[in-house]
Tab-separated table of C-alpha atoms and ligand atoms in Angstrom:
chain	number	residue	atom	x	y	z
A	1	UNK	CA	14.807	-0.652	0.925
A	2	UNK	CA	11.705	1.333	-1.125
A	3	UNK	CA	9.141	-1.272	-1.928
A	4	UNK	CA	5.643	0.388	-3.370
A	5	UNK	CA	2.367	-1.888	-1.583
A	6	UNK	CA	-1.145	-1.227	-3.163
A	7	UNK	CA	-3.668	-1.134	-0.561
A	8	UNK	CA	-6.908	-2.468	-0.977
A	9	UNK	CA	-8.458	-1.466	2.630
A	10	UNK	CA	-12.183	-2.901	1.505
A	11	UNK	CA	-15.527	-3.264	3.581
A	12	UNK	CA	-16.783	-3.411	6.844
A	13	UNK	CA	-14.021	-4.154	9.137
A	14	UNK	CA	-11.071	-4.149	6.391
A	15	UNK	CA	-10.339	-0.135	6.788
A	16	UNK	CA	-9.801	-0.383	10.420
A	17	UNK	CA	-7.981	-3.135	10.610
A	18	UNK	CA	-5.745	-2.210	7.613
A	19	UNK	CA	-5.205	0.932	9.358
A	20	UNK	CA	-3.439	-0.781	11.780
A	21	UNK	CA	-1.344	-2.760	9.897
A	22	UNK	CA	0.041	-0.205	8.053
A	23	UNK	CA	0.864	1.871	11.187
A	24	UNK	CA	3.079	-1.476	12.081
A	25	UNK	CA	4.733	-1.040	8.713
A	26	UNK	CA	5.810	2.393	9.249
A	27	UNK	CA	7.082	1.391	12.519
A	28	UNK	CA	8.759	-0.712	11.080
A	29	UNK	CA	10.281	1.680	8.093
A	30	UNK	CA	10.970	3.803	11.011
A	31	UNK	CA	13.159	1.311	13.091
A	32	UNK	CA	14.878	-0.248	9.758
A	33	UNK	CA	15.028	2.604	7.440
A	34	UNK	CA	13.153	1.359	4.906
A	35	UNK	CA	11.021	3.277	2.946
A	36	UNK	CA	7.335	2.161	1.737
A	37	UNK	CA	4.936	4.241	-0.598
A	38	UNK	CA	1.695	2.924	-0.498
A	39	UNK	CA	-1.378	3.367	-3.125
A	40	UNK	CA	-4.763	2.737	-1.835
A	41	UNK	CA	-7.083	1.141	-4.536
A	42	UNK	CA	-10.511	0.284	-4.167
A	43	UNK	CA	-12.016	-3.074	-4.483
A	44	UNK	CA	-15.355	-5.153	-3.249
A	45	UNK	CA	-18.552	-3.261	-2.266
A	46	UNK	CA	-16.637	-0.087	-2.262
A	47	UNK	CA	-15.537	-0.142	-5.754
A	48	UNK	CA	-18.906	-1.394	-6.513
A	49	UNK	CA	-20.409	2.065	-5.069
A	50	UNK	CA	-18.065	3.927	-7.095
A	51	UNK	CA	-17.685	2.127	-10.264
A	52	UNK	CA	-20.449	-0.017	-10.470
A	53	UNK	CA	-17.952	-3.018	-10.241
A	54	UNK	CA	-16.693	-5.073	-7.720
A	55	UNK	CA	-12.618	-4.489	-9.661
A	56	UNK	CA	-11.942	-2.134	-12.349
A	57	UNK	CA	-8.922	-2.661	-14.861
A	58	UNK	CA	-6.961	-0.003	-13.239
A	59	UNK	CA	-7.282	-1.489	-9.508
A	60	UNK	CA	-5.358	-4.319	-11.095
A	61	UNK	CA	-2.594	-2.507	-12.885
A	62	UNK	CA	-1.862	-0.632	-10.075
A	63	UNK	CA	-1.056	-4.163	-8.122
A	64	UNK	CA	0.363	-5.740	-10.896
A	65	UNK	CA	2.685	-2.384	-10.865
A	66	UNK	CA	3.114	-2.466	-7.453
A	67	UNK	CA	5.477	-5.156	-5.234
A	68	UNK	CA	2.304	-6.530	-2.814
A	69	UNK	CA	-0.624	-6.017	-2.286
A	70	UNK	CA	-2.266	-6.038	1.257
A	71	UNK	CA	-5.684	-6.159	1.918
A	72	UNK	CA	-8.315	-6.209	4.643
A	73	UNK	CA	-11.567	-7.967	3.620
A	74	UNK	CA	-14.115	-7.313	1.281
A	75	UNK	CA	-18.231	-8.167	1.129
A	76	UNK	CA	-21.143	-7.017	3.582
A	77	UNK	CA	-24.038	-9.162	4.855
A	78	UNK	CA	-25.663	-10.758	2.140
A	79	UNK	CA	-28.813	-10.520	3.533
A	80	UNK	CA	-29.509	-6.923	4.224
A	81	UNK	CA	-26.449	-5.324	1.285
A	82	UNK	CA	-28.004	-3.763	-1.727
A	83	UNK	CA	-24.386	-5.451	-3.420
A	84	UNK	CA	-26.180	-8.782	-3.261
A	85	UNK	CA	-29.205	-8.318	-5.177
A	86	UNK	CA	-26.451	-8.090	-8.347
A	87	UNK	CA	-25.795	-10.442	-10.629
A	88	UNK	CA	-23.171	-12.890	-9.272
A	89	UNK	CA	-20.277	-11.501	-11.425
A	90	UNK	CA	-21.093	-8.189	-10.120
A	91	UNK	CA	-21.144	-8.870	-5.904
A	92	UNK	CA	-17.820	-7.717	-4.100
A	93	UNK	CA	-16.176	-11.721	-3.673
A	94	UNK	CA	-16.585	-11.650	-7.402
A	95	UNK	CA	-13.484	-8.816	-7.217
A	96	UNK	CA	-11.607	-10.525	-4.904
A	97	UNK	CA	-11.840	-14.364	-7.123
A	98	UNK	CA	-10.573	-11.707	-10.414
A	99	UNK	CA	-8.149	-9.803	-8.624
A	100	UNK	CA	-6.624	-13.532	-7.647
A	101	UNK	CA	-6.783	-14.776	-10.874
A	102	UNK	CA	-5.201	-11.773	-12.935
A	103	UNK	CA	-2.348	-11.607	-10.256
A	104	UNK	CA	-1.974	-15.354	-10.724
A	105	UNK	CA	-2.050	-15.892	-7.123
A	106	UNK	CA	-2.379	-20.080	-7.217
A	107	UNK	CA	-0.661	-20.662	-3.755
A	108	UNK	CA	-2.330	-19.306	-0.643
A	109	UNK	CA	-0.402	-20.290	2.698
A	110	UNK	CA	-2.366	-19.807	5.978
A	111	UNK	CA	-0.417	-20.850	8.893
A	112	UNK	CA	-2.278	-21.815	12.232
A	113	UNK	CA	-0.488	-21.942	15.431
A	114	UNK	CA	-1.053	-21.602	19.213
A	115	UNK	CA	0.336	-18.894	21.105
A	116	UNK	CA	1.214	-20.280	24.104
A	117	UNK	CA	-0.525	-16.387	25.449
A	118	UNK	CA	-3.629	-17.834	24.170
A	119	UNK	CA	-3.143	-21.346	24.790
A	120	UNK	CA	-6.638	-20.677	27.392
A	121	UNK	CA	-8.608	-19.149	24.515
A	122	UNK	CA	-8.259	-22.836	21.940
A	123	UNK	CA	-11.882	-24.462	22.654
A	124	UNK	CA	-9.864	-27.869	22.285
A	125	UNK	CA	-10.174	-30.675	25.045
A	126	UNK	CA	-6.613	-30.214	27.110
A	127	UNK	CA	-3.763	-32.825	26.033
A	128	UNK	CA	-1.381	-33.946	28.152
A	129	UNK	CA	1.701	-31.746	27.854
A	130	UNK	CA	-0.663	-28.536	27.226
A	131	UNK	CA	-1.928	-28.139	23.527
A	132	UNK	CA	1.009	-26.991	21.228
A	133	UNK	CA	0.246	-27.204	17.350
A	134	UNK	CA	1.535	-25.264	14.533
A	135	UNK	CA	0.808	-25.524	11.330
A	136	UNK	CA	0.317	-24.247	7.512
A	137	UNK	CA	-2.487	-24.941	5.084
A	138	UNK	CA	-1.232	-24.513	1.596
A	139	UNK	CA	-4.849	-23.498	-0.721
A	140	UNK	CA	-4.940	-23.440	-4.522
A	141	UNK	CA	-6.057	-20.683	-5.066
A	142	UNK	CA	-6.761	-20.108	-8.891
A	143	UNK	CA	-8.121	-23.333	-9.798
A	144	UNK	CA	-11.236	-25.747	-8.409
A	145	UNK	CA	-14.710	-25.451	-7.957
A	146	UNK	CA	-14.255	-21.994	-7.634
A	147	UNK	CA	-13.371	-21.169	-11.290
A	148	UNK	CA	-14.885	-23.943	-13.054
A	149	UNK	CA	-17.877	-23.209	-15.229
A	150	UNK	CA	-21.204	-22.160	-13.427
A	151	UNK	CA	-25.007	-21.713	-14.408
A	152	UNK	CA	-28.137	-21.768	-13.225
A	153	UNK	CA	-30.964	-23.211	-15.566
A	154	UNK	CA	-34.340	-24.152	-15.901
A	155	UNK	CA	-33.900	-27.710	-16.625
A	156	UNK	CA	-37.040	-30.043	-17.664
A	157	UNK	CA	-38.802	-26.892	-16.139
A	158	UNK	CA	-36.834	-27.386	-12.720
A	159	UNK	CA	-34.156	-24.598	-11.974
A	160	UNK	CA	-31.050	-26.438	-11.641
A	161	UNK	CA	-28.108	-24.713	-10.855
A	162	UNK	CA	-24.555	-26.490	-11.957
A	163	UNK	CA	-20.886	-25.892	-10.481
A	164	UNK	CA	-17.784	-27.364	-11.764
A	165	UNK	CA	-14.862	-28.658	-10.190
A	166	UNK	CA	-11.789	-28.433	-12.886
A	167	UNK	CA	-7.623	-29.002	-12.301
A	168	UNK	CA	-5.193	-29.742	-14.174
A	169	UNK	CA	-2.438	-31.689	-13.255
A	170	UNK	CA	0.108	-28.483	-14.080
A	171	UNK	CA	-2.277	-26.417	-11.629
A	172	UNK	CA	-1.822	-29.619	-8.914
A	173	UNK	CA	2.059	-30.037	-9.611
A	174	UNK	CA	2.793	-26.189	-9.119
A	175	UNK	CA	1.037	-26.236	-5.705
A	176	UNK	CA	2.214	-29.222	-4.661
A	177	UNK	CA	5.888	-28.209	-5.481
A	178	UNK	CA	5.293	-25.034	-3.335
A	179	UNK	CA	3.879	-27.293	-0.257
A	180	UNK	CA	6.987	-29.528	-0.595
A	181	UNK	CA	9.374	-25.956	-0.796
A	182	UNK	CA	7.241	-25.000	2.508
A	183	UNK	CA	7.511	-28.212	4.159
A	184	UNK	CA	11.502	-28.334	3.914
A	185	UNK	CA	11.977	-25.334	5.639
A	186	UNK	CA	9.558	-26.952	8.662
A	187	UNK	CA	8.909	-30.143	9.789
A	188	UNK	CA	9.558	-32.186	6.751
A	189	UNK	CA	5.816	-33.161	6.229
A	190	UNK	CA	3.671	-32.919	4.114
A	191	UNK	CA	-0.514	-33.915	4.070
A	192	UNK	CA	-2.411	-33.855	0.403
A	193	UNK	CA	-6.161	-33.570	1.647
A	194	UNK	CA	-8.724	-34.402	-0.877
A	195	UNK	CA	-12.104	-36.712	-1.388
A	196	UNK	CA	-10.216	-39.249	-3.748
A	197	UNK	CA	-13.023	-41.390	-2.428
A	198	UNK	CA	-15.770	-39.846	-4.893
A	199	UNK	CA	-14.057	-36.838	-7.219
A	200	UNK	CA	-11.908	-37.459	-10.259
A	201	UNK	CA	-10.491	-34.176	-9.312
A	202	UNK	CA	-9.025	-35.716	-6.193
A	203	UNK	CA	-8.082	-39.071	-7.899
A	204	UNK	CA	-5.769	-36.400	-10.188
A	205	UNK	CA	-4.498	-34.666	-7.201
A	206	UNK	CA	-3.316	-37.638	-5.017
A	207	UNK	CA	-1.428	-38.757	-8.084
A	208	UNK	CA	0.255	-35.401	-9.148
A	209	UNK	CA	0.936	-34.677	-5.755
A	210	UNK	CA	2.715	-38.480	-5.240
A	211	UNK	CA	5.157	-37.485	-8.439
A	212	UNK	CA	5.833	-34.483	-7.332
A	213	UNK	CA	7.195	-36.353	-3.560
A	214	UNK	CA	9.899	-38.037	-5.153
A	215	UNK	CA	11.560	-34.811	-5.802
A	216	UNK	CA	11.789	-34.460	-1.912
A	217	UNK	CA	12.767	-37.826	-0.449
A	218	UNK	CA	13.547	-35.970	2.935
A	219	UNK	CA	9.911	-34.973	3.061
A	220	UNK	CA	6.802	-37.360	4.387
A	221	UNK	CA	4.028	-37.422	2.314
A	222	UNK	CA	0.531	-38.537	4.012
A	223	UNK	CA	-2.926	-38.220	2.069
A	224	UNK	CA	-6.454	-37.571	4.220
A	225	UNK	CA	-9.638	-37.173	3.219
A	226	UNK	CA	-11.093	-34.106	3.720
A	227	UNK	CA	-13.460	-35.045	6.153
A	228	UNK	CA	-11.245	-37.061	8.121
A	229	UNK	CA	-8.914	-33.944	8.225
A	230	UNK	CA	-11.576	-31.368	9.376
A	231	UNK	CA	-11.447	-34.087	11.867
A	232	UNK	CA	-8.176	-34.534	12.882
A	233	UNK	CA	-7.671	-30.719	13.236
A	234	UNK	CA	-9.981	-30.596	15.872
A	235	UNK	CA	-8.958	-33.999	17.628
A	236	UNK	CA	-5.168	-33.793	17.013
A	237	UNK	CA	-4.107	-30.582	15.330
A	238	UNK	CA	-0.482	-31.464	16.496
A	239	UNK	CA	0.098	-34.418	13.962
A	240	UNK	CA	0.365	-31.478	10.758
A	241	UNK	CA	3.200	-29.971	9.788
A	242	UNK	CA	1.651	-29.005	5.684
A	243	UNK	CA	-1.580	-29.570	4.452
A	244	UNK	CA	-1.710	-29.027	0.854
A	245	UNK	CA	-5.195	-29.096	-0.603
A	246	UNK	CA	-7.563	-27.965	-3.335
A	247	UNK	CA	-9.407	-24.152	-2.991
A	248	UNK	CA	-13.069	-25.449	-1.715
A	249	UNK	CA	-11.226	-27.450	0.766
A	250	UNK	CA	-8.591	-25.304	1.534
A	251	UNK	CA	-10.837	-22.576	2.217
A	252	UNK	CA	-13.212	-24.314	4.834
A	253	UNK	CA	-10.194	-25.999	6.682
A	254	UNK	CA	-8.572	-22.616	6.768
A	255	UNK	CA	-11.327	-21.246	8.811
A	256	UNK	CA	-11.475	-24.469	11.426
A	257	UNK	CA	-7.617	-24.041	11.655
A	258	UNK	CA	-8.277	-20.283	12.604
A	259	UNK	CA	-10.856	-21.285	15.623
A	260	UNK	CA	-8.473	-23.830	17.003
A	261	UNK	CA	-5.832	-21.097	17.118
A	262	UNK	CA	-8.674	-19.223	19.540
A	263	UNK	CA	-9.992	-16.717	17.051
A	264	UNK	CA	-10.544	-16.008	13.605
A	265	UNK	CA	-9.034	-12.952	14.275
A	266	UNK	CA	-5.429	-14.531	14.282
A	267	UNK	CA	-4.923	-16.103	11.366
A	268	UNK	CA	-3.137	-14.308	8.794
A	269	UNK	CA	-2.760	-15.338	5.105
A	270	UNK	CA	-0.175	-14.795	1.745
A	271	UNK	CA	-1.147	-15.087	-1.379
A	272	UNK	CA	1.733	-15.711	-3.926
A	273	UNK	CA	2.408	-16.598	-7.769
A	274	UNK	CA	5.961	-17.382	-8.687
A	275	UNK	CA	8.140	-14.660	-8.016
A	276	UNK	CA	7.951	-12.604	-5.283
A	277	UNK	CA	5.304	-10.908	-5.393
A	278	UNK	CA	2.025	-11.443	-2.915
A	279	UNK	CA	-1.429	-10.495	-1.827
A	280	UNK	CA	-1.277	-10.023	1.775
A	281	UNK	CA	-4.647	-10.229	3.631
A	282	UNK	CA	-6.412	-11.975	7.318
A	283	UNK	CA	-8.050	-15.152	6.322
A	284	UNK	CA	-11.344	-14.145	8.117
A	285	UNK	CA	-13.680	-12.088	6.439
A	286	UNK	CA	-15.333	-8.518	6.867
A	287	UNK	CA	-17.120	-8.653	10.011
A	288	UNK	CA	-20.252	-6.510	8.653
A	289	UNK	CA	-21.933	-6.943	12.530
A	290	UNK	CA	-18.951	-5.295	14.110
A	291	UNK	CA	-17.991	-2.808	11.609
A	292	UNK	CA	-17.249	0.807	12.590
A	293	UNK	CA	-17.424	0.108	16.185
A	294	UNK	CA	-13.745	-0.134	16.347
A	295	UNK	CA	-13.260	-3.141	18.095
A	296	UNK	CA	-12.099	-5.900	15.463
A	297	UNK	CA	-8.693	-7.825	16.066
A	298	UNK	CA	-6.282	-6.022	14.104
A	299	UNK	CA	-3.597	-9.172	14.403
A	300	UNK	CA	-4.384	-11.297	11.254
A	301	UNK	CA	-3.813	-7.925	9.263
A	302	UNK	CA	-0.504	-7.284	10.845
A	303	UNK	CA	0.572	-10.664	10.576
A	304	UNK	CA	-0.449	-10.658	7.315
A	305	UNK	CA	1.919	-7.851	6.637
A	306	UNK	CA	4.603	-9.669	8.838
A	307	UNK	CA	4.380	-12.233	5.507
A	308	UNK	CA	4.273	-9.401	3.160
A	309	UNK	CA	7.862	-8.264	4.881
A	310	UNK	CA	9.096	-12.407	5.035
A	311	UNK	CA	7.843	-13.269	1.522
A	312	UNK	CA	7.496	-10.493	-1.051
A	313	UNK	CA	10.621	-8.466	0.312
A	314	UNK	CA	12.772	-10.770	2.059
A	315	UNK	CA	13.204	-8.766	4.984
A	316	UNK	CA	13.105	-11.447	7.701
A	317	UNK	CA	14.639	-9.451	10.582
A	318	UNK	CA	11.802	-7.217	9.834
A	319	UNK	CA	9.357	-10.127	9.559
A	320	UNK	CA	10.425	-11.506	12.698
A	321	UNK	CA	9.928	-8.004	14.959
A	322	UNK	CA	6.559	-7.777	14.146
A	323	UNK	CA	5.771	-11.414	15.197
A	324	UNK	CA	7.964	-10.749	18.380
A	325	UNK	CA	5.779	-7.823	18.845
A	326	UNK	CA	2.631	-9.744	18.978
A	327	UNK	CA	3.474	-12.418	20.979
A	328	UNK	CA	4.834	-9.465	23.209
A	329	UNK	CA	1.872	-7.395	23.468
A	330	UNK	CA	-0.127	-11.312	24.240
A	331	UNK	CA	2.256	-11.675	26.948
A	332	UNK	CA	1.772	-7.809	28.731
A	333	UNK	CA	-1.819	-8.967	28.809
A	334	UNK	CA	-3.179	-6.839	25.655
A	335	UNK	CA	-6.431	-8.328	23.914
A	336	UNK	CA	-8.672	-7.268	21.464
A	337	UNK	CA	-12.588	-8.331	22.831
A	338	UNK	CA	-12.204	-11.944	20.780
A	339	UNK	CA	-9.285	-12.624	22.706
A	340	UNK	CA	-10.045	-12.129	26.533
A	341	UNK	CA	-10.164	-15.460	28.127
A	342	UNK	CA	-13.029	-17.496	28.360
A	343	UNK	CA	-11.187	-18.916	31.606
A	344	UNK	CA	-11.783	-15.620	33.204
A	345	UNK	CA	-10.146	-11.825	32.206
A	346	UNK	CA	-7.617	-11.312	35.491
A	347	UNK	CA	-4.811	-9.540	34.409
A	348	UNK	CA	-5.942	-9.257	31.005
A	349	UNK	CA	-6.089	-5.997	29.616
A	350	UNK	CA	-8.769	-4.707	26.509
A	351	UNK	CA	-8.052	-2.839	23.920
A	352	UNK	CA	-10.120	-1.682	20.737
A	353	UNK	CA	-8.738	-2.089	17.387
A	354	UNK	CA	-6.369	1.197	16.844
A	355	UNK	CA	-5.084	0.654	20.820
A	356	UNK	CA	-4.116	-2.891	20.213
A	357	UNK	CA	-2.462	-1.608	17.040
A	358	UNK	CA	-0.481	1.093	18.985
A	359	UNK	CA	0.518	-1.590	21.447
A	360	UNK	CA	2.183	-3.779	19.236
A	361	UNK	CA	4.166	-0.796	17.764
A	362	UNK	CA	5.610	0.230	20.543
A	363	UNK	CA	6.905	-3.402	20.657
A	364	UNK	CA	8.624	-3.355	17.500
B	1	LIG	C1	-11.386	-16.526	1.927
B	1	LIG	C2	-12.783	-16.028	1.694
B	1	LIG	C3	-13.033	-15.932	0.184
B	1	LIG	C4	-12.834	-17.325	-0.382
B	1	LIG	C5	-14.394	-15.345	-0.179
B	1	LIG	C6	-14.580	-13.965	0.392
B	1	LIG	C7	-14.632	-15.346	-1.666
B	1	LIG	O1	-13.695	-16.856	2.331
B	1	LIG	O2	-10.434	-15.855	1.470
B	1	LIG	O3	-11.240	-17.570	2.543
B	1	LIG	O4	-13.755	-18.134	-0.346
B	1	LIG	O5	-11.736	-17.602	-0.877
B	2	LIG	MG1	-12.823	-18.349	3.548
């Protein structure tokens, strides 16, 4: 199969970690006989250094022209970057919100599970039976307080700054239709977070999202509010199966999922529209502190790209070797620096970045 990926390595720890995904895709081409061209593109504080702006025009054609996109992070520490004394519209997450939008990316799935290799590293109280929890937040992604209308004023000569939570219910009934598609190929469940308590946008989503259910009579629908859920993942992660859930929520639950799993460094993420196509990138961010020292977890990237190989391409033999080859590089005792045991490091070997990336190759 020749599929063409764009690659948007990014900031701080995003070349690095890319790097090391891409190596796993080549093993993978190599193994499979596939063959992938790739196209790196700039985008964040990079592009901003070159171009002035956080995406130019031709960063997006060249992933609209392309089958997926995978990415690393974007963004550098907003206190000491010169790309956050711009204008708003002009900092490197504004790139990433566009690039989202023009791709039409409205359904971003983040799975969260335990490896039972890690099962020492989840910070969770111990359950009877050992901890075993695995599950997939389903963000909007398009839609939400993130692309509602936004200002800051002076207002009665007090600077008031205003941000706007919008959805439609064709926005809520597309992502809800995706969570439902998810949910039938898993455990048959699905949870609609929201704040129906207080926001109209919620009140919208609860009912959208109860329409859409009767399509799927096999499926159970529960609704939580969001603070009860931020709640339950840390209490009783176990109990979820799908969350589906607006982009402001979705995106802080995302990264409590990630530190139940035992690091941020784990949890991967796909971002798709309608057809196939998909931005592949870690959920966690750019890692500024750590950046150029080599030693970032390169296993949200490669899973990402494990998604890229499931999702945009269909190859799910592929899909499954690299995810084999993770959990078989956790078992030979491999870990990046976030990974080694708080219970104690016996047997546990380190690796930086670009070694843990060769050791899950090999595994493929
Ligand atoms: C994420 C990130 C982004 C988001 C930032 C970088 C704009 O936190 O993908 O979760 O909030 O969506
Ligand atoms: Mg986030």
């Amino acid at each position: 199969m020749n599929k063409k990926i764009a690659v948007i390595a990014g900031d701080g720890i995003g070349p690095e970690i890319v790097a090391q995904a891409r190596k796993v895709l080549d093993g993978v081409c190599e193994k499979y006989g596939h063959t992938f061209t790739y196209t790196d593109v700039l985008m964040g504080g990079c592009s901003i250094d070159a171009y002035g702006v956080p995406l130019t025009d031709e960063t997006i054609e060249i992933c609209k022209a392309s089958d997926a996109v995978l990415m690393g992070s974007i963004g550098g520490n907003a206190a000491t970057s010169p790309w956050y004394k711009l204008a708003p519209e002009l900092r490197p997450e504004a790139g990433l919100l566009k690039l989202r939008k023009s791709l039409n990316l409205y359904c971003n799935l983040r799975p969260a599970y335990l490896f039972k290799e890690l099962a020492d590293s989840c910070p969770l109280a111990a359950k009877e039976g050992g901890r075993n929890f695995d599950l997939v937040i389903c963000r909007e992604l398009t839609g939400g307080l993130y692309f509602g209308e936004r200002y800051t004023k002076v207002k009665d000569g007090v600077i008031t700054a205003v941000d706007t939570a919008v959805y439609n219910e064709n926005e809520i009934r597309r992502i809800a239709v995706k969570a439902f598609e998810i949910a039938m190929k898993r455990g048959k469940k699905v949870c609609s977070v929201d704040k129906a308590n207080v926001l109209d946008t919620s009140r919208l989503w609860r009912k959208v999202v109860a329409d859409v259910a009767k399509d799927y009579p096999e499926v159970e629908l529960s609704n939580m509010l969001v603070d009860n859920c931020a709640m339950q993942l840390v209490k009783e992660p176990e109990q979820f199966d799908v969350i589906v859930t607006g982009n402001m929520f979705g995106d802080i639950l995302s990264d409590e999922a990630s530190m139940i799993t035992g690091s941020i460094g784990m949890l991967s993420s796909a971002s798709l529209s309608d057809g196939s196509f998909g931005l592949y990138e870690p959920s966690h961010g750019s890692a500024p502190d750590i950046a150029g020292l080599g030693i970032a977890n390169p296993i949200a990237t490669i899973l990402s790209a494990a998604m890229m190989l499931h999702y945009s391409f269909g190859l799910l033999k592929e899909a499954d070797a690299v995810e084999a080859a993770v959990k078989q590089t956790l078992a030979d005792g491999y870990r990046s620096i976030d990974l080694m045991s708080r219970t104690g490091a016996e047997g546990l070997i380190s690796q930086n970045c670009s070694e843990l990336g060769d050791r899950i190759c090999e595994r493929i």
